[in-house]
Short mmCIF file of C-alpha atoms in Angstrom, two decimals:
data_model
loop_
_atom_site.label_atom_id
_atom_site.label_comp_id
_atom_site.label_asym_id
_atom_site.label_seq_id
_atom_site.Cartn_x
_atom_site.Cartn_y
_atom_site.Cartn_z
CA MET Y 1 -39.73 78.33 91.17
CA LEU Y 2 -37.21 75.49 91.34
CA ASP Y 3 -33.65 75.62 90.03
CA ILE Y 4 -32.07 72.30 89.02
CA TYR Y 5 -28.33 71.78 89.00
CA ALA Y 6 -26.29 68.75 88.02
CA GLY Y 7 -22.64 67.71 87.83
CA LYS Y 8 -21.25 66.87 84.34
CA SER Y 9 -21.55 63.10 84.72
CA ALA Y 10 -25.02 63.45 86.22
CA LEU Y 11 -26.24 65.54 83.32
CA THR Y 12 -24.74 63.15 80.78
CA LEU Y 13 -26.63 60.26 82.44
CA ILE Y 14 -29.89 62.22 82.58
CA GLU Y 15 -29.67 63.07 78.92
CA LYS Y 16 -29.09 59.40 78.09
CA GLU Y 17 -31.59 57.68 80.40
CA GLY Y 18 -34.03 60.42 81.42
CA PHE Y 19 -34.78 61.95 84.76
CA LYS Y 20 -36.43 59.26 86.86
CA GLN Y 21 -36.15 57.82 90.35
CA SER Y 22 -34.11 54.77 89.24
CA ILE Y 23 -31.01 56.78 88.25
CA PHE Y 24 -30.44 57.64 91.94
CA SER Y 25 -28.91 55.50 94.66
CA SER Y 26 -28.32 58.17 97.35
CA PHE Y 27 -30.11 61.18 98.81
CA LEU Y 28 -28.55 63.97 100.86
CA GLY Y 29 -30.09 66.14 103.50
CA ALA Y 30 -28.03 69.04 104.89
CA SER Y 31 -27.82 70.81 108.22
CA GLY Y 32 -29.47 74.23 108.58
CA GLY Y 33 -32.29 73.94 111.12
CA PRO Y 34 -35.57 75.70 110.00
CA LYS Y 35 -33.97 76.62 106.60
CA TRP Y 36 -35.27 73.10 105.71
CA PHE Y 37 -38.83 74.46 105.78
CA SER Y 38 -38.16 75.86 102.30
CA LEU Y 39 -37.98 72.26 101.00
CA PHE Y 40 -41.05 70.84 102.79
CA GLY Y 41 -43.42 70.58 99.84
CA LEU Y 42 -40.67 69.14 97.71
CA ASP Y 43 -39.85 66.53 100.33
CA LYS Y 44 -43.48 65.44 100.48
CA TYR Y 45 -43.60 64.99 96.69
CA LEU Y 46 -40.28 63.21 96.45
CA PHE Y 47 -41.21 60.53 99.02
CA GLY Y 48 -44.92 60.51 98.46
CA GLU Y 49 -44.77 60.15 94.67
CA PHE Y 50 -41.33 60.20 93.03
CA PHE Y 51 -39.74 57.49 95.15
CA ALA Y 52 -43.06 55.96 96.20
CA ASN Y 53 -42.67 52.62 94.36
CA ARG Y 54 -38.93 52.31 94.90
CA THR Y 55 -37.64 48.70 94.95
CA ASP Y 56 -33.90 49.23 94.92
CA PRO Y 57 -32.14 50.60 98.05
CA LEU Y 58 -31.72 54.36 98.42
CA ASN Y 59 -29.16 55.64 100.89
CA LEU Y 60 -30.57 58.55 103.02
CA ILE Y 61 -27.61 60.52 104.35
CA GLY Y 62 -28.25 63.45 106.68
CA SER Y 63 -26.68 65.66 109.23
CA SER Y 64 -28.70 67.67 111.82
CA ALA Y 65 -31.97 68.75 110.21
CA GLY Y 66 -31.11 66.51 107.28
CA ALA Y 67 -30.77 63.50 109.59
CA PHE Y 68 -34.26 64.25 111.06
CA ARG Y 69 -35.61 64.32 107.53
CA ALA Y 70 -33.87 60.98 106.80
CA ALA Y 71 -35.54 59.54 109.86
CA CYS Y 72 -38.92 60.60 108.43
CA PHE Y 73 -38.25 59.29 104.93
CA ALA Y 74 -37.25 55.80 106.26
CA GLN Y 75 -40.59 55.32 108.07
CA ASN Y 76 -43.52 53.42 106.52
CA ASP Y 77 -45.48 56.71 106.07
CA PRO Y 78 -42.76 59.22 105.06
CA VAL Y 79 -45.25 61.96 104.23
CA GLY Y 80 -47.00 61.62 107.55
CA ALA Y 81 -43.64 61.65 109.39
CA ILE Y 82 -42.26 64.67 107.54
CA THR Y 83 -45.53 66.49 108.11
CA ARG Y 84 -45.35 65.79 111.88
CA LEU Y 85 -41.73 67.18 111.87
CA ALA Y 86 -42.78 70.38 110.06
CA LYS Y 87 -45.80 70.90 112.29
CA TYR Y 88 -44.22 70.38 115.65
CA TYR Y 89 -40.89 71.99 114.74
CA SER Y 90 -42.63 75.12 113.40
CA GLU Y 91 -44.75 75.31 116.50
CA THR Y 92 -41.69 75.10 118.88
CA SER Y 93 -41.54 77.97 121.41
CA TYR Y 94 -39.26 78.76 124.34
CA GLU Y 95 -39.25 80.95 127.45
CA ASP Y 96 -37.07 84.04 127.48
CA ASP Y 97 -34.49 82.41 129.75
CA VAL Y 98 -34.13 79.31 127.60
CA THR Y 99 -31.23 77.02 128.44
CA PRO Y 100 -29.34 74.32 126.46
CA LEU Y 101 -31.07 71.76 128.65
CA ALA Y 102 -34.49 73.12 127.80
CA ILE Y 103 -33.76 73.16 124.05
CA SER Y 104 -32.40 69.56 124.26
CA ASN Y 105 -35.51 68.48 126.10
CA SER Y 106 -37.71 70.12 123.48
CA ALA Y 107 -35.79 68.28 120.76
CA ARG Y 108 -36.34 64.95 122.55
CA ALA Y 109 -40.10 65.71 122.74
CA LEU Y 110 -40.10 66.54 119.02
CA LEU Y 111 -38.36 63.34 118.18
CA ASP Y 112 -40.88 61.27 120.10
CA ARG Y 113 -43.67 62.87 118.08
CA VAL Y 114 -41.90 62.34 114.80
CA PHE Y 115 -41.18 58.69 115.55
CA ASP Y 116 -44.67 58.06 116.83
CA GLU Y 117 -45.25 54.49 118.13
CA HIS Y 118 -43.33 52.36 115.61
CA GLY Y 119 -41.14 54.82 113.67
CA ALA Y 120 -37.86 53.89 115.33
CA GLN Y 121 -38.21 50.18 114.40
CA GLU Y 122 -39.43 50.97 110.93
CA ILE Y 123 -36.30 53.02 110.26
CA ILE Y 124 -34.05 50.23 111.58
CA ASP Y 125 -35.82 47.53 109.54
CA ASN Y 126 -36.34 49.43 106.25
CA PRO Y 127 -34.68 47.44 103.41
CA ILE Y 128 -35.21 50.08 100.80
CA PHE Y 129 -34.80 53.56 102.42
CA LYS Y 130 -31.55 53.15 104.46
CA ALA Y 131 -30.97 55.92 106.96
CA HIS Y 132 -27.50 57.28 107.78
CA PHE Y 133 -27.18 59.83 110.58
CA LEU Y 134 -23.94 61.86 110.53
CA VAL Y 135 -22.60 62.85 113.98
CA ALA Y 136 -19.40 64.58 114.99
CA LYS Y 137 -17.53 63.01 118.00
CA SER Y 138 -15.95 65.96 119.73
CA ASN Y 139 -12.57 65.65 121.36
CA GLY Y 140 -10.59 68.00 123.66
CA LEU Y 141 -12.13 71.31 124.81
CA VAL Y 142 -15.08 71.04 122.43
CA ALA Y 143 -16.22 68.00 124.34
CA SER Y 144 -16.74 69.99 127.50
CA GLU Y 145 -20.14 71.19 128.73
CA ARG Y 146 -18.50 74.03 130.66
CA LYS Y 147 -19.24 77.08 128.60
CA PRO Y 148 -15.80 78.84 128.82
CA LEU Y 149 -14.02 75.66 127.83
CA GLN Y 150 -16.40 74.88 124.95
CA ILE Y 151 -16.09 78.47 123.67
CA ALA Y 152 -12.33 78.22 123.78
CA GLY Y 153 -12.48 74.90 121.88
CA LEU Y 154 -14.81 76.39 119.21
CA VAL Y 155 -12.59 79.46 118.77
CA LYS Y 156 -9.66 77.11 118.21
CA SER Y 157 -11.74 75.15 115.65
CA TYR Y 158 -12.59 78.35 113.76
CA ALA Y 159 -8.99 79.46 113.68
CA LEU Y 160 -7.65 76.04 112.60
CA ASN Y 161 -10.28 75.75 109.91
CA ARG Y 162 -9.38 79.11 108.42
CA MET Y 163 -5.88 77.80 107.90
CA ASN Y 164 -6.79 74.37 106.65
CA ARG Y 165 -9.91 72.13 107.16
CA ARG Y 166 -7.52 69.19 107.76
CA LEU Y 167 -6.48 70.73 111.01
CA LEU Y 168 -9.83 69.96 112.56
CA THR Y 169 -9.32 66.23 112.38
CA LYS Y 170 -7.86 65.99 115.91
CA GLN Y 171 -10.87 67.76 117.33
CA TYR Y 172 -13.63 65.85 115.46
CA GLU Y 173 -14.36 62.44 114.10
CA ARG Y 174 -17.24 61.47 111.87
CA PHE Y 175 -19.59 58.80 113.03
CA VAL Y 176 -22.21 57.36 110.71
CA PHE Y 177 -25.12 55.68 112.52
CA GLN Y 178 -26.64 53.69 109.72
CA ASN Y 179 -28.91 50.91 108.61
CA ALA Y 180 -27.21 47.67 109.59
CA ASN Y 181 -27.42 46.34 106.00
CA SER Y 182 -25.97 49.42 104.37
CA THR Y 183 -22.77 48.98 102.33
CA LEU Y 184 -22.27 52.77 101.82
CA SER Y 185 -18.84 54.20 102.63
CA ILE Y 186 -17.87 57.85 102.95
CA GLU Y 187 -14.43 59.02 101.80
CA ASP Y 188 -13.19 62.48 102.85
CA GLU Y 189 -10.13 64.05 101.40
CA SER Y 190 -9.90 66.32 104.50
CA GLY Y 191 -8.88 63.27 106.57
CA PHE Y 192 -11.63 63.02 109.18
CA LEU Y 193 -11.74 59.56 110.66
CA THR Y 194 -15.08 57.97 109.64
CA HIS Y 195 -16.68 55.27 111.73
CA LYS Y 196 -19.83 53.19 111.08
CA VAL Y 197 -22.25 52.10 113.82
CA PRO Y 198 -25.35 50.02 113.14
CA LEU Y 199 -28.61 51.63 114.15
CA THR Y 200 -30.40 49.79 116.95
CA GLN Y 201 -33.30 50.47 119.31
CA ALA Y 202 -30.66 51.36 121.91
CA ASN Y 203 -28.96 54.17 119.93
CA ILE Y 204 -31.33 55.44 117.25
CA LYS Y 205 -32.80 58.28 119.31
CA GLU Y 206 -29.47 59.25 120.95
CA SER Y 207 -27.58 59.30 117.61
CA LEU Y 208 -30.31 61.31 115.91
CA LEU Y 209 -30.41 63.84 118.73
CA ALA Y 210 -26.65 64.07 118.65
CA SER Y 211 -26.75 64.81 114.94
CA GLY Y 212 -28.75 67.95 115.75
CA SER Y 213 -27.07 68.95 118.97
CA ILE Y 214 -25.69 72.34 118.11
CA PRO Y 215 -22.70 73.44 120.22
CA MET Y 216 -23.45 76.13 122.83
CA VAL Y 217 -27.15 75.86 121.93
CA MET Y 218 -27.93 72.32 123.05
CA LEU Y 219 -26.26 69.71 125.31
CA GLY Y 220 -24.08 67.20 123.55
CA ILE Y 221 -24.94 63.46 123.78
CA ARG Y 222 -22.49 61.42 125.82
CA ASN Y 223 -21.70 57.71 125.34
CA ILE Y 224 -24.07 56.63 122.61
CA PRO Y 225 -24.71 52.84 122.82
CA GLY Y 226 -22.66 50.91 120.28
CA ALA Y 227 -20.09 53.72 119.84
CA PRO Y 228 -16.93 54.54 121.81
CA LYS Y 229 -17.40 56.54 125.00
CA GLY Y 230 -17.20 60.31 124.48
CA MET Y 231 -19.18 63.43 123.55
CA TYR Y 232 -21.19 63.54 120.30
CA ARG Y 233 -22.46 66.75 118.73
CA ASP Y 234 -24.05 68.18 115.60
CA GLY Y 235 -23.07 66.41 112.44
CA GLY Y 236 -23.02 69.76 110.64
CA ILE Y 237 -19.74 70.62 112.46
CA ILE Y 238 -18.00 68.43 109.85
CA ASP Y 239 -20.76 67.91 107.31
CA TYR Y 240 -22.71 71.17 107.12
CA HIS Y 241 -23.56 70.93 103.42
CA PHE Y 242 -21.18 68.09 102.50
CA ASP Y 243 -17.88 67.79 100.65
CA ILE Y 244 -17.56 64.02 100.64
CA SER Y 245 -17.30 61.15 98.18
CA LEU Y 246 -19.87 58.33 98.46
CA LYS Y 247 -18.59 54.80 97.71
CA ASN Y 248 -20.71 51.73 96.97
CA SER Y 249 -23.36 54.16 95.69
CA PRO Y 250 -23.08 53.51 91.96
CA LYS Y 251 -25.73 55.83 90.67
CA LEU Y 252 -26.50 59.48 91.13
CA THR Y 253 -27.13 61.42 94.30
CA LEU Y 254 -30.21 63.63 94.67
CA TYR Y 255 -29.72 66.67 96.92
CA PRO Y 256 -32.57 69.08 97.60
CA HIS Y 257 -30.88 72.09 99.20
CA PHE Y 258 -31.74 75.65 100.08
CA ASN Y 259 -28.47 77.01 98.64
CA ALA Y 260 -26.73 76.42 95.30
CA GLN Y 261 -23.30 77.02 96.89
CA PRO Y 262 -22.78 74.35 99.52
CA LYS Y 263 -20.19 74.70 102.31
CA ALA Y 264 -18.30 71.75 103.59
CA GLY Y 265 -18.48 72.28 107.34
CA TRP Y 266 -19.98 74.53 109.96
CA PHE Y 267 -16.82 76.68 110.26
CA ASP Y 268 -16.86 77.36 106.46
CA LYS Y 269 -20.06 79.34 106.61
CA SER Y 270 -18.25 82.71 106.53
CA LEU Y 271 -15.51 81.61 104.13
CA LYS Y 272 -15.28 81.70 100.36
CA ARG Y 273 -13.77 78.21 100.36
CA ARG Y 274 -15.51 76.08 97.74
CA VAL Y 275 -16.35 72.34 97.84
CA ASN Y 276 -14.51 69.91 95.55
CA ALA Y 277 -16.40 69.88 92.22
CA LEU Y 278 -15.48 66.19 91.75
CA ASN Y 279 -17.59 65.38 94.81
CA TYR Y 280 -20.66 66.81 92.99
CA ASP Y 281 -19.93 65.26 89.61
CA LYS Y 282 -22.73 62.69 90.07
CA THR Y 283 -25.02 64.89 92.03
CA VAL Y 284 -28.33 66.59 91.17
CA MET Y 285 -29.33 69.60 93.33
CA LEU Y 286 -32.89 70.91 93.63
CA VAL Y 287 -32.76 74.44 94.89
CA PRO Y 288 -35.49 77.06 95.56
CA SER Y 289 -34.99 79.87 93.03
CA ASP Y 290 -34.18 83.44 94.05
CA GLY Y 291 -37.59 84.49 92.83
CA PHE Y 292 -39.34 81.92 94.99
CA ILE Y 293 -37.32 83.02 98.04
CA ALA Y 294 -38.25 86.63 97.32
CA SER Y 295 -41.90 85.70 97.25
CA LEU Y 296 -41.77 84.32 100.84
CA PRO Y 297 -42.73 86.52 103.87
CA PHE Y 298 -39.89 88.84 104.63
CA GLY Y 299 -38.21 87.72 101.34
CA LYS Y 300 -36.08 85.08 103.05
CA ILE Y 301 -36.17 81.43 104.13
CA PRO Y 302 -36.56 80.71 107.86
CA ASP Y 303 -33.49 80.43 110.05
CA ARG Y 304 -32.69 79.93 113.74
CA GLU Y 305 -32.31 83.70 114.33
CA ASP Y 306 -36.07 84.00 113.92
CA PHE Y 307 -36.42 82.55 117.42
CA THR Y 308 -34.81 85.63 118.96
CA LYS Y 309 -35.75 88.28 116.39
CA MET Y 310 -39.49 87.65 116.12
CA PRO Y 311 -42.36 87.41 118.59
CA THR Y 312 -43.35 83.79 118.97
CA GLN Y 313 -46.79 83.90 117.23
CA GLU Y 314 -45.43 86.00 114.37
CA ARG Y 315 -42.60 83.54 113.82
CA ILE Y 316 -44.87 80.56 113.88
CA GLU Y 317 -47.29 82.12 111.37
CA TYR Y 318 -44.38 83.10 109.13
CA TRP Y 319 -42.85 79.58 109.22
CA GLN Y 320 -46.22 77.90 108.50
CA GLN Y 321 -46.86 80.26 105.62
CA VAL Y 322 -43.47 79.23 104.16
CA LEU Y 323 -44.46 75.55 104.55
CA ARG Y 324 -47.68 76.17 102.60
CA GLN Y 325 -45.87 78.12 99.77
CA THR Y 326 -43.38 75.28 99.19
CA GLU Y 327 -46.11 73.29 97.51
CA ALA Y 328 -45.19 75.43 94.47
CA LEU Y 329 -41.72 73.80 94.43
CA ALA Y 330 -43.35 70.31 94.26
CA ASP Y 331 -45.44 71.58 91.36
CA SER Y 332 -42.48 72.87 89.61
CA PHE Y 333 -40.56 69.64 90.00
CA SER Y 334 -43.57 67.56 88.90
CA GLU Y 335 -43.81 69.70 85.77
CA PHE Y 336 -40.18 69.11 85.04
CA ILE Y 337 -40.57 65.35 85.40
CA LYS Y 338 -43.45 65.32 82.99
CA GLN Y 339 -41.86 67.54 80.39
CA GLN Y 340 -38.25 66.24 80.84
CA ASP Y 341 -36.97 69.64 79.85
CA TYR Y 342 -33.30 69.33 80.32
CA SER Y 343 -32.68 72.95 79.31
CA ARG Y 344 -33.75 73.81 82.90
CA ILE Y 345 -30.66 72.01 84.23
CA LYS Y 346 -27.62 74.15 85.05
CA LEU Y 347 -24.16 72.72 85.67
CA ILE Y 348 -22.99 72.72 89.26
CA GLY Y 349 -20.22 75.22 89.71
#
């Protein structure tokens, strides 16, 4: 049901010390919208049991849907928060003439439900589970909300990225809105400028919304408090599935993901370009197996195209069936923890 991958150094440490929560100091959550539903049962197990008695800090690093998940995990009741996210996200529906404004407003309403009454302050104050929301500050044409200009900017981004990912660095900067007490640093060989901004009551909702604000689909977030003036958009533009090095995170990184072949940025989705294996040397990936995916309705994990390709009620029922079936992934991981069967672990790459 669950495939487990590890970098060489990660596997060596696991074989020496065992697979337990204390060997990890960071946790990654990728972009991908409703693809995350395929990890729901696993997320509940990880933060309801595996990390439940954690006493050392754990960096929660996410872009887009991964940032929303990090916001859930850093609340006092992570299982309750992630369950609210799954419920209300899966039940989202739109009119036929949906606009970016309507989708953005829906995301704001979703966020209010996920945070509930005290969630924002719990995230800000959490001394153990330290949230980091990755956001892409957009410069030039991609900062415009005028559709023709934004399209032109995105076409330019696509063309530049095909030549070299480094060429995107004038169009985008990485902003990390993070727990004020975090010492984590991100290094990126592609050369994106990376800025840190402490999370506060004034910026936590705006930065989280920005992390999930997909170009052309949603409105960007302008002038986030505590950050330079400008337009902020989906963190997945730069950090879709991650190709970064984490500094001041001495232990391993746990990365539940719906794909065993991560892509660095949003514009790499259609490319064969691979991530730097060194950036995954200390990473453990938990991935739904091909067999598990084949067992889901329609033989696939959910994606955003389901909004337009399926009648609303059929889509909601399909998504919620996937959420229920992911309990099997939690069971598979729990069995692995009990048996410590390292023969199940495959090397990344």
